[in-house]
XYZ file of C-alpha atoms in Angstrom:
169
model
C 25.590 -0.124 -6.817
C 21.938 -0.108 -5.151
C 20.641 -2.030 -8.262
C 23.779 -3.938 -9.200
C 23.201 -7.398 -7.135
C 26.912 -8.219 -8.161
C 28.356 -5.184 -6.193
C 26.688 -6.989 -2.979
C 28.959 -10.001 -2.847
C 31.144 -9.147 -0.008
C 28.198 -7.939 2.282
C 26.166 -11.170 1.360
C 29.188 -13.388 2.061
C 29.792 -11.545 5.272
C 26.177 -12.250 6.351
C 26.097 -15.762 5.149
C 28.807 -16.441 7.724
C 27.478 -14.570 10.424
C 23.862 -15.398 10.378
C 25.063 -19.098 10.179
C 27.456 -18.521 13.461
C 24.699 -17.006 15.300
C 22.189 -19.585 14.369
C 24.354 -22.283 15.785
C 24.836 -20.390 19.005
C 21.032 -19.952 19.338
C 20.668 -23.674 19.069
C 23.117 -23.945 21.682
C 21.397 -21.543 23.942
C 18.125 -22.930 23.525
C 19.383 -26.313 24.287
C 20.584 -24.954 27.814
C 17.103 -24.157 29.096
C 15.429 -26.524 26.477
C 13.152 -27.990 29.282
C 11.817 -24.534 30.531
C 11.203 -23.484 26.711
C 9.279 -26.686 25.947
C 7.245 -25.870 28.935
C 5.675 -22.882 27.232
C 4.112 -22.409 24.159
C 5.045 -18.860 23.970
C 8.747 -19.432 24.631
C 8.818 -22.215 21.816
C 7.425 -19.657 19.576
C 10.219 -17.053 20.595
C 12.819 -19.550 20.013
C 11.339 -20.485 16.645
C 11.176 -16.837 15.720
C 14.922 -16.341 16.622
C 15.983 -19.141 14.484
C 13.716 -18.157 11.521
C 15.126 -14.603 11.609
C 18.547 -15.817 11.467
C 17.828 -18.385 8.897
C 16.040 -15.422 6.568
C 19.211 -13.645 6.841
C 21.230 -16.640 5.438
C 18.629 -17.251 2.852
C 18.364 -13.780 1.760
C 22.097 -13.258 1.587
C 22.599 -16.738 -0.080
C 19.936 -15.599 -3.096
C 22.170 -12.275 -3.510
C 24.940 -14.565 -4.098
C 23.596 -16.141 -7.004
C 26.099 -15.420 -9.716
C 24.771 -13.460 -12.921
C 21.295 -12.960 -11.630
C 19.113 -10.236 -13.132
C 18.229 -7.400 -10.686
C 14.359 -8.332 -11.561
C 14.959 -11.915 -10.581
C 16.422 -11.020 -7.343
C 13.998 -8.448 -6.428
C 11.088 -11.096 -7.084
C 12.957 -13.413 -4.945
C 13.420 -11.041 -2.025
C 9.866 -10.228 -2.322
C 8.671 -13.890 -2.038
C 11.230 -14.244 0.893
C 10.013 -11.088 2.657
C 6.219 -12.088 2.412
C 6.923 -15.538 3.535
C 8.716 -14.180 6.417
C 6.087 -11.927 7.396
C 3.346 -14.774 7.213
C 5.794 -17.019 9.636
C 6.782 -14.313 12.160
C 3.097 -13.332 12.467
C 2.142 -16.917 12.907
C 4.819 -17.324 15.753
C 3.997 -13.706 17.296
C 0.151 -14.708 17.487
C 0.242 -15.405 21.298
C 2.316 -12.303 21.833
C -0.894 -9.983 22.146
C -2.361 -11.999 24.924
C 0.291 -13.385 27.122
C -0.822 -15.004 30.090
C 0.690 -13.245 33.309
C 1.980 -15.537 35.975
C 0.935 -14.086 39.377
C 4.229 -15.189 40.978
C 6.628 -13.927 38.246
C 6.582 -10.656 36.399
C 5.522 -10.493 32.995
C 7.600 -8.980 30.007
C 8.071 -5.191 30.081
C 5.206 -3.319 28.158
C 7.600 -2.306 25.389
C 9.020 -5.903 24.787
C 5.915 -7.137 22.854
C 5.964 -3.930 20.809
C 9.664 -4.088 20.228
C 9.417 -7.817 19.013
C 6.541 -7.294 16.573
C 8.449 -4.054 15.085
C 11.805 -6.183 14.606
C 10.070 -9.508 13.527
C 7.587 -8.005 10.950
C 9.693 -5.123 10.399
C 12.421 -7.257 8.979
C 9.990 -8.773 6.590
C 8.695 -5.500 5.203
C 11.998 -3.921 4.666
C 12.982 -7.318 2.704
C 10.031 -6.603 0.623
C 10.794 -2.894 0.218
C 14.369 -3.973 -1.006
C 12.921 -6.370 -3.414
C 10.329 -3.936 -4.910
C 12.946 -1.145 -5.003
C 15.500 -3.420 -6.782
C 13.058 -4.724 -9.507
C 11.669 -1.013 -9.963
C 15.143 0.543 -9.936
C 13.789 3.290 -7.776
C 14.099 4.093 -3.735
C 17.275 2.588 -2.765
C 17.511 -0.802 -4.075
C 19.748 -3.141 -2.020
C 20.672 -0.465 0.295
C 17.491 -1.609 2.323
C 18.902 -5.040 2.767
C 21.571 -3.809 5.700
C 18.377 -2.341 7.618
C 16.668 -5.552 7.176
C 19.743 -7.730 8.426
C 20.220 -5.428 11.427
C 16.725 -5.632 12.263
C 16.645 -9.462 12.073
C 19.906 -9.714 14.013
C 18.439 -7.674 16.872
C 15.359 -9.434 16.920
C 16.751 -12.764 17.102
C 19.483 -11.696 19.618
C 16.732 -10.184 21.727
C 14.890 -13.504 21.624
C 17.926 -15.376 22.293
C 18.722 -13.308 25.505
C 15.260 -13.622 26.788
C 15.314 -17.606 26.348
C 18.919 -17.615 27.799
C 18.740 -15.167 30.610
C 15.256 -13.626 31.369
C 13.841 -17.118 31.261
C 15.517 -17.676 34.544
C 14.701 -14.614 36.430
């Protein structure tokens, strides 16, 4: 099953729906604190990252759903999606290393920047691994996809939590 894209239809359908629903909730959540988010470039990037990660789950699941697709073509699509996601997330995280600390407010916990990096960039890397593995028919194939999807969900929801709750502390 790891190398048969047609067998992953139910998985992909579930995540097209789940990612679309979560994407809508993130947009609503961001709109609640929009004024505070817009005032900070770092928070705008965090919001963008949450949206991009969920959008990439949607895109990845969508390409898996293309009927009759050869595993090599799907593998190439996943590689391209993963590489593009890596570049975009890396761009959005460019300020995460040098965050300005406001003397009146506590900064992000030390581990939060590392976690953000691992989840955002890790999602992209695992999508590329899934694509290479599927195309080569070696190393787990599409069984890497759930790892990428879960990392994207945790990364996006962590960012959304910060934008909804932590921003108000």
